Amino acid sequence: MKKIDILKKLRSSGLRPTKQRVEIAKFLFERDKTFHFTVESLNKLLMRKLSSKISLATIYNTVHSFKAAGHLSEVEVRGNKTYFDTNVLNHHHFYDSETSELIDIDAKDVVIQKIPKAPNGKKIKNVEVFINLKN
Amino acid sequence: MKKIDILKKLRSSGLRPTKQRVEIAKFLFERDKTFHFTVESLNKLLMRKLSSKISLATIYNTVHSFKAAGHLSEVEVRGNKTYFDTNVLNHHHFYDSETSELIDIDAKDVVIQKIPKAPNGKKIKNVEVFINLKN
DNA sequence: TTTCACTTTAGAACAATTATAAACTATAAG
DNA sequence: CTTATAGTTTATAATTGTTCTAAAGTGAAA
Ligand SMILES: [Mn+2]
Ligand SMILES: [Mn+2]
Ligand SMILES: [Zn+2]
Ligand SMILES: [Zn+2]
């Protein structure tokens, strides 16, 4: 993903392409593989990468804006930090609790044969499969 | 589950059956259906139920002790509170984000046909299926 | 009964996140 | 270009969930 696309991505979701948002978006979206992160880890990586500092509040704001715009998703991981995911397609995860590392699993690589029907009056929105790993 | 079993359960896991632990264990384990809770919700329910107050620190201590003893499990739910579960068997969940309610799914009611193999050097510990609901 | 390791407790400390409000800036209008 | 302004960033305070501390209390072994 090129910088011009970053600008388009921001503008098309009603987000002004500010210096900070562009830096964060470049960092998050100009990569080939999915990136899973917490705000804390993103902050550390950005501090290392960038000369100028982006305030922590801005990182929170931006990540939430990107999520609201559908450019990031949230992954549920044990512990009390929130994990985000640059893969916004429906997919699943391996989770290595030793390293706290998430690995994507393509939705097509998981086939579920049997699933209970949703409770009365409810529908199934989506199914998430979480595979815990050990050594 | 009767009180005598509660005492056995505590003693057999090396936990002295103190007044507080017995009250909490009775509240958690003397029921037919699985109970999903956060420490906050448990605290509120206990305050309502009991005449004497149990300190929040004790509720945290006790829940952690019960979890360590294998009497409770932890469920991953979006948000930054930790959810606990009186069902310690391998099972799955429906999650209704409208009401923040978890509903158990018996392991045998989910059959997975295809799953990717674990990454190099890792093994699969367990598979958790999380079914998000909508109205 | 006495003793003491284990437990409870109030409150402090800590960690993650959100709110506040003042300074700053992208951009649209003139 | 200027200017006006709504949107944005920032430092910092506030809030929330959880863990730590250390003093007082208690279950149970002897
Ligand atoms: Mn989490
Ligand atoms: Mn959680
Ligand atoms: Zn992912
Ligand atoms: Zn459950």
Short mmCIF file of C-alpha atoms (C1' of nucleotides) and ligand atoms in Angstrom, two decimals:
data_model
loop_
_atom_site.label_atom_id
_atom_site.label_comp_id
_atom_site.label_asym_id
_atom_site.label_seq_id
_atom_site.Cartn_x
_atom_site.Cartn_y
_atom_site.Cartn_z
CA MET A 1 0.00 0.00 0.00
CA LYS A 2 1.41 3.35 -1.13
CA LYS A 3 1.18 6.73 0.54
CA ILE A 4 -1.37 7.98 -1.95
CA ASP A 5 -3.63 5.12 -0.97
CA ILE A 6 -3.16 5.98 2.67
CA LEU A 7 -4.39 9.48 1.97
CA LYS A 8 -7.34 8.11 0.06
CA LYS A 9 -8.11 5.65 2.83
CA LEU A 10 -8.16 8.44 5.39
CA ARG A 11 -10.12 10.95 3.34
CA SER A 12 -12.67 8.38 2.19
CA SER A 13 -13.47 7.64 5.82
CA GLY A 14 -13.82 11.29 6.74
CA LEU A 15 -10.51 11.48 8.56
CA ARG A 16 -8.30 14.45 7.82
CA PRO A 17 -4.88 13.21 6.79
CA THR A 18 -2.95 14.86 9.58
CA LYS A 19 0.77 14.31 10.02
CA GLN A 20 0.10 11.91 12.92
CA ARG A 21 -2.61 9.90 11.23
CA VAL A 22 -0.56 9.51 8.08
CA GLU A 23 2.46 8.32 10.06
CA ILE A 24 0.39 5.82 12.01
CA ALA A 25 -1.51 4.64 8.95
CA LYS A 26 1.74 4.18 7.01
CA PHE A 27 3.17 2.21 9.88
CA LEU A 28 0.08 0.02 10.18
CA PHE A 29 -1.01 -0.45 6.60
CA GLU A 30 2.15 -0.33 4.48
CA ARG A 31 3.02 -3.95 5.16
CA ASP A 32 2.34 -7.29 3.55
CA LYS A 33 1.40 -9.38 6.55
CA THR A 34 -1.26 -8.81 9.16
CA PHE A 35 -0.10 -6.82 12.15
CA HIS A 36 -1.49 -7.50 15.62
CA PHE A 37 -0.75 -4.96 18.32
CA THR A 38 -1.76 -3.24 21.52
CA VAL A 39 -1.74 0.53 21.90
CA GLU A 40 1.26 0.15 24.18
CA SER A 41 3.25 -1.90 21.65
CA LEU A 42 2.29 0.43 18.81
CA ASN A 43 3.39 3.41 20.85
CA LYS A 44 6.80 1.84 21.55
CA LEU A 45 7.33 0.90 17.92
CA LEU A 46 6.33 4.37 16.72
CA MET A 47 8.66 6.05 19.21
CA ARG A 48 11.51 3.91 17.91
CA LYS A 49 10.61 4.49 14.25
CA LEU A 50 9.75 8.17 14.20
CA SER A 51 11.87 11.17 15.08
CA SER A 52 8.87 13.21 16.25
CA LYS A 53 6.82 11.87 19.12
CA ILE A 54 3.12 11.21 18.81
CA SER A 55 1.25 11.59 22.06
CA LEU A 56 -0.27 8.48 23.58
CA ALA A 57 -3.71 10.11 23.52
CA THR A 58 -3.38 10.59 19.78
CA ILE A 59 -2.45 6.96 19.32
CA TYR A 60 -5.57 5.94 21.24
CA ASN A 61 -7.69 8.42 19.26
CA THR A 62 -6.27 7.30 15.94
CA VAL A 63 -6.57 3.59 16.60
CA HIS A 64 -10.18 4.08 17.66
CA SER A 65 -10.90 6.19 14.58
CA PHE A 66 -9.34 3.58 12.34
CA LYS A 67 -11.36 0.89 14.02
CA ALA A 68 -14.58 2.89 13.69
CA ALA A 69 -13.77 3.41 10.01
CA GLY A 70 -13.33 -0.33 9.57
CA HIS A 71 -9.58 -0.18 8.94
CA LEU A 72 -8.74 -2.13 12.09
CA SER A 73 -10.47 -4.85 14.04
CA GLU A 74 -10.23 -5.83 17.66
CA VAL A 75 -9.10 -9.27 18.73
CA GLU A 76 -9.93 -10.79 22.07
CA VAL A 77 -6.88 -12.04 23.92
CA ARG A 78 -6.60 -13.07 27.52
CA GLY A 79 -5.32 -10.29 29.75
CA ASN A 80 -6.51 -6.77 30.15
CA LYS A 81 -4.93 -5.06 27.19
CA THR A 82 -6.90 -4.56 24.01
CA TYR A 83 -5.42 -6.12 20.88
CA PHE A 84 -5.96 -4.69 17.42
CA ASP A 85 -5.59 -6.32 14.04
CA THR A 86 -4.89 -4.88 10.61
CA ASN A 87 -6.77 -7.82 9.12
CA VAL A 88 -10.40 -6.72 9.03
CA LEU A 89 -11.62 -9.75 7.08
CA ASN A 90 -13.40 -12.51 8.91
CA HIS A 91 -10.61 -14.81 10.07
CA HIS A 92 -9.36 -16.89 12.97
CA HIS A 93 -6.26 -17.03 15.16
CA PHE A 94 -3.61 -19.19 16.63
CA TYR A 95 -2.52 -17.83 19.97
CA ASP A 96 0.80 -18.63 21.55
CA SER A 97 0.46 -17.69 25.20
CA GLU A 98 4.23 -18.20 25.71
CA THR A 99 5.03 -15.30 23.42
CA SER A 100 1.61 -13.55 23.47
CA GLU A 101 1.74 -13.84 19.70
CA LEU A 102 -1.28 -14.04 17.41
CA ILE A 103 -1.12 -15.75 14.02
CA ASP A 104 -3.84 -15.37 11.44
CA ILE A 105 -5.81 -18.30 10.10
CA ASP A 106 -7.67 -17.72 6.89
CA ALA A 107 -11.42 -18.24 7.25
CA LYS A 108 -11.35 -20.86 4.50
CA ASP A 109 -8.84 -22.97 6.44
CA VAL A 110 -11.37 -23.67 9.18
CA VAL A 111 -14.44 -25.68 8.32
CA ILE A 112 -17.08 -26.16 10.95
CA GLN A 113 -19.38 -29.11 10.40
CA LYS A 114 -21.82 -28.69 13.22
CA ILE A 115 -22.84 -25.71 15.28
CA PRO A 116 -25.82 -25.18 17.59
CA LYS A 117 -28.58 -22.87 16.46
CA ALA A 118 -28.72 -19.42 17.96
CA PRO A 119 -30.88 -18.86 21.07
CA ASN A 120 -34.45 -17.72 20.60
CA GLY A 121 -34.75 -14.40 18.81
CA LYS A 122 -31.04 -14.14 18.12
CA LYS A 123 -29.00 -14.70 14.99
CA ILE A 124 -25.41 -15.67 14.51
CA LYS A 125 -23.32 -12.65 13.59
CA ASN A 126 -20.03 -14.48 13.15
CA VAL A 127 -18.00 -17.37 14.47
CA GLU A 128 -14.51 -16.88 15.82
CA VAL A 129 -12.16 -19.78 16.30
CA PHE A 130 -9.26 -19.35 18.63
CA ILE A 131 -6.60 -22.05 18.70
CA ASN A 132 -4.38 -21.99 21.77
CA LEU A 133 -0.87 -23.29 21.23
CA LYS A 134 1.62 -25.02 23.49
CA ASN A 135 5.20 -26.18 22.92
CA MET B 1 -23.99 -29.12 45.30
CA LYS B 2 -24.39 -29.15 49.07
CA LYS B 3 -22.45 -27.30 51.73
CA ILE B 4 -20.56 -30.38 52.79
CA ASP B 5 -19.25 -30.74 49.25
CA ILE B 6 -18.20 -27.11 49.26
CA LEU B 7 -16.09 -27.78 52.34
CA LYS B 8 -14.59 -30.85 50.69
CA LYS B 9 -13.92 -28.91 47.52
CA LEU B 10 -12.07 -26.22 49.43
CA ARG B 11 -10.10 -28.54 51.70
CA SER B 12 -9.13 -30.89 48.88
CA SER B 13 -7.54 -27.99 47.06
CA GLY B 14 -5.64 -26.81 50.11
CA LEU B 15 -7.89 -23.84 50.77
CA ARG B 16 -9.03 -23.28 54.35
CA PRO B 17 -12.79 -23.06 54.40
CA THR B 18 -13.01 -19.58 55.84
CA LYS B 19 -16.33 -17.83 56.26
CA GLN B 20 -15.69 -15.73 53.15
CA ARG B 21 -14.53 -18.57 50.92
CA VAL B 22 -17.48 -20.73 51.93
CA GLU B 23 -19.93 -17.92 51.20
CA ILE B 24 -18.39 -17.23 47.82
CA ALA B 25 -18.12 -20.93 46.95
CA LYS B 26 -21.75 -21.51 47.92
CA PHE B 27 -22.80 -18.59 45.79
CA LEU B 28 -20.77 -19.77 42.82
CA PHE B 29 -21.11 -23.53 42.95
CA GLU B 30 -24.52 -24.25 44.48
CA ARG B 31 -26.36 -23.79 41.23
CA ASP B 32 -27.44 -25.92 38.35
CA LYS B 33 -26.41 -23.81 35.40
CA THR B 34 -23.04 -22.37 34.52
CA PHE B 35 -22.41 -18.93 35.95
CA HIS B 36 -20.34 -16.37 34.06
CA PHE B 37 -19.22 -13.30 35.95
CA THR B 38 -16.72 -10.54 36.45
CA VAL B 39 -15.28 -9.71 39.86
CA GLU B 40 -17.32 -6.51 39.78
CA SER B 41 -20.59 -8.31 39.09
CA LEU B 42 -19.84 -10.98 41.68
CA ASN B 43 -19.09 -8.31 44.24
CA LYS B 44 -22.41 -6.58 43.60
CA LEU B 45 -24.36 -9.82 43.78
CA LEU B 46 -22.63 -10.84 47.01
CA MET B 47 -23.29 -7.46 48.59
CA ARG B 48 -26.96 -7.84 47.76
CA LYS B 49 -27.12 -11.44 48.94
CA LEU B 50 -25.07 -11.36 52.11
CA SER B 51 -25.59 -9.37 55.26
CA SER B 52 -21.86 -9.17 56.02
CA LYS B 53 -19.64 -7.50 53.47
CA ILE B 54 -16.69 -9.28 51.89
CA SER B 55 -13.89 -6.98 50.90
CA LEU B 56 -13.17 -6.58 47.21
CA ALA B 57 -9.58 -7.73 47.76
CA THR B 58 -10.89 -10.97 49.23
CA ILE B 59 -13.14 -11.51 46.25
CA TYR B 60 -10.18 -11.07 43.95
CA ASN B 61 -8.06 -13.37 46.12
CA THR B 62 -10.74 -16.01 46.30
CA VAL B 63 -11.59 -16.00 42.63
CA HIS B 64 -7.92 -16.34 41.78
CA SER B 65 -7.51 -19.15 44.30
CA PHE B 66 -10.51 -20.96 42.88
CA LYS B 67 -9.17 -20.53 39.39
CA ALA B 68 -5.74 -21.81 40.41
CA ALA B 69 -7.43 -24.82 42.03
CA GLY B 70 -9.28 -25.51 38.80
CA HIS B 71 -12.72 -24.65 40.16
CA LEU B 72 -13.15 -21.70 37.82
CA SER B 73 -11.98 -20.91 34.33
CA GLU B 74 -11.41 -17.63 32.59
CA VAL B 75 -13.31 -16.65 29.45
CA GLU B 76 -12.11 -14.11 26.98
CA VAL B 77 -14.66 -11.43 26.26
CA ARG B 78 -14.17 -8.13 24.48
CA GLY B 79 -13.58 -5.27 26.88
CA ASN B 80 -11.12 -4.93 29.67
CA LYS B 81 -12.82 -6.81 32.44
CA THR B 82 -11.90 -10.39 33.13
CA TYR B 83 -14.74 -12.89 32.90
CA PHE B 84 -14.83 -16.08 34.94
CA ASP B 85 -16.80 -19.24 34.38
CA THR B 86 -17.99 -21.93 36.76
CA ASN B 87 -17.84 -24.38 33.87
CA VAL B 88 -14.28 -25.70 33.86
CA LEU B 89 -14.89 -28.32 31.18
CA ASN B 90 -13.75 -27.69 27.65
CA HIS B 91 -16.66 -25.85 26.05
CA HIS B 92 -17.62 -22.99 23.78
CA HIS B 93 -19.72 -19.83 24.01
CA PHE B 94 -22.39 -17.77 22.42
CA TYR B 95 -21.84 -14.12 23.16
CA ASP B 96 -24.56 -11.53 23.02
CA SER B 97 -22.81 -8.18 22.87
CA GLU B 98 -26.15 -6.37 23.38
CA THR B 99 -26.49 -7.78 26.87
CA SER B 100 -22.83 -8.79 27.45
CA GLU B 101 -24.20 -12.25 28.18
CA LEU B 102 -22.33 -15.50 27.66
CA ILE B 103 -24.14 -18.78 27.00
CA ASP B 104 -22.42 -22.12 27.18
CA ILE B 105 -22.15 -24.47 24.24
CA ASP B 106 -21.29 -28.04 25.02
CA ALA B 107 -18.05 -29.18 23.35
CA LYS B 108 -19.90 -32.02 21.63
CA ASP B 109 -22.28 -29.57 19.93
CA VAL B 110 -19.48 -28.10 17.86
CA VAL B 111 -17.76 -30.28 15.30
CA ILE B 112 -14.84 -28.89 13.40
CA GLN B 113 -14.06 -30.63 10.16
CA LYS B 114 -10.91 -28.88 9.08
CA ILE B 115 -8.31 -26.96 10.99
CA PRO B 116 -4.82 -25.85 9.99
CA LYS B 117 -1.86 -27.61 11.54
CA ALA B 118 -0.01 -25.83 14.30
CA PRO B 119 3.02 -23.69 13.37
CA ASN B 120 6.46 -25.29 13.46
CA GLY B 121 7.43 -26.63 16.88
CA LYS B 122 4.05 -25.85 18.41
CA LYS B 123 1.14 -28.07 19.30
CA ILE B 124 -2.54 -27.32 19.64
CA LYS B 125 -3.55 -27.03 23.28
CA ASN B 126 -7.25 -26.44 22.71
CA VAL B 127 -9.71 -24.85 20.34
CA GLU B 128 -12.20 -22.26 21.51
CA VAL B 129 -15.21 -21.34 19.43
CA PHE B 130 -16.90 -18.07 20.10
CA ILE B 131 -20.20 -17.35 18.39
CA ASN B 132 -21.18 -13.70 18.34
CA LEU B 133 -24.91 -13.05 18.31
CA LYS B 134 -27.06 -10.26 16.89
CA ASN B 135 -30.79 -9.61 17.06
"C1'" DT C 1 -5.57 -23.35 75.07
"C1'" DT C 2 -1.85 -21.78 72.53
"C1'" DT C 3 0.49 -20.81 68.47
"C1'" DC C 4 1.38 -19.49 63.88
"C1'" DA C 5 0.89 -19.87 59.10
"C1'" DC C 6 -2.75 -18.58 56.38
"C1'" DT C 7 -6.34 -15.20 55.42
"C1'" DT C 8 -8.83 -10.93 55.30
"C1'" DT C 9 -8.99 -6.16 54.91
"C1'" DA C 10 -8.59 -1.09 53.87
"C1'" DG C 11 -6.22 1.49 51.39
"C1'" DA C 12 -2.27 2.51 48.38
"C1'" DA C 13 -0.25 1.57 44.07
"C1'" DC C 14 -0.35 0.41 39.44
"C1'" DA C 15 -1.83 -0.24 34.59
"C1'" DA C 16 -4.89 0.55 30.80
"C1'" DT C 17 -7.97 3.58 29.05
"C1'" DT C 18 -10.86 7.71 28.60
"C1'" DA C 19 -11.97 12.58 29.43
"C1'" DT C 20 -10.77 17.51 29.49
"C1'" DA C 21 -9.65 21.70 27.77
"C1'" DA C 22 -6.29 24.54 25.71
"C1'" DA C 23 -3.22 24.96 21.68
"C1'" DC C 24 -2.81 23.79 16.98
"C1'" DT C 25 -3.97 22.84 11.99
"C1'" DA C 26 -6.32 21.20 7.63
"C1'" DT C 27 -9.24 23.00 4.65
"C1'" DA C 28 -13.03 25.68 2.79
"C1'" DA C 29 -14.55 30.41 1.87
"C1'" DG C 30 -13.68 34.87 0.79
"C1'" DC D 1 -3.18 34.38 -0.38
"C1'" DT D 2 -5.82 35.40 4.20
"C1'" DT D 3 -9.04 34.17 7.43
"C1'" DA D 4 -12.39 31.49 9.95
"C1'" DT D 5 -13.59 27.39 11.94
"C1'" DA D 6 -14.40 22.71 12.77
"C1'" DG D 7 -11.54 19.02 13.49
"C1'" DT D 8 -7.28 17.40 15.76
"C1'" DT D 9 -3.46 16.96 18.95
"C1'" DT D 10 -1.56 17.20 23.32
"C1'" DA D 11 -0.41 17.16 28.29
"C1'" DT D 12 -2.45 15.98 31.97
"C1'" DA D 13 -6.28 14.66 34.99
"C1'" DA D 14 -9.70 11.31 35.89
"C1'" DT D 15 -11.55 6.83 35.82
"C1'" DT D 16 -11.58 1.89 35.89
"C1'" DG D 17 -9.98 -2.67 36.77
"C1'" DT D 18 -6.58 -5.07 39.17
"C1'" DT D 19 -2.68 -6.03 42.25
"C1'" DC D 20 0.14 -4.96 46.27
"C1'" DT D 21 1.04 -3.98 51.16
"C1'" DA D 22 1.14 -4.57 55.74
"C1'" DA D 23 -1.54 -4.79 59.79
"C1'" DA D 24 -5.27 -7.23 62.15
"C1'" DG D 25 -7.80 -11.50 62.39
"C1'" DT D 26 -8.58 -16.63 62.35
"C1'" DG D 27 -8.55 -21.87 61.30
"C1'" DA D 28 -6.58 -25.75 62.80
"C1'" DA D 29 -2.54 -28.41 64.45
"C1'" DA D 30 -0.30 -29.53 68.57
MN MN E 1 -8.55 -8.92 26.45
MN MN E 2 -11.30 -9.44 28.10
ZN ZN E 3 -5.72 -11.45 12.87
ZN ZN E 4 -18.90 -21.00 29.88
#
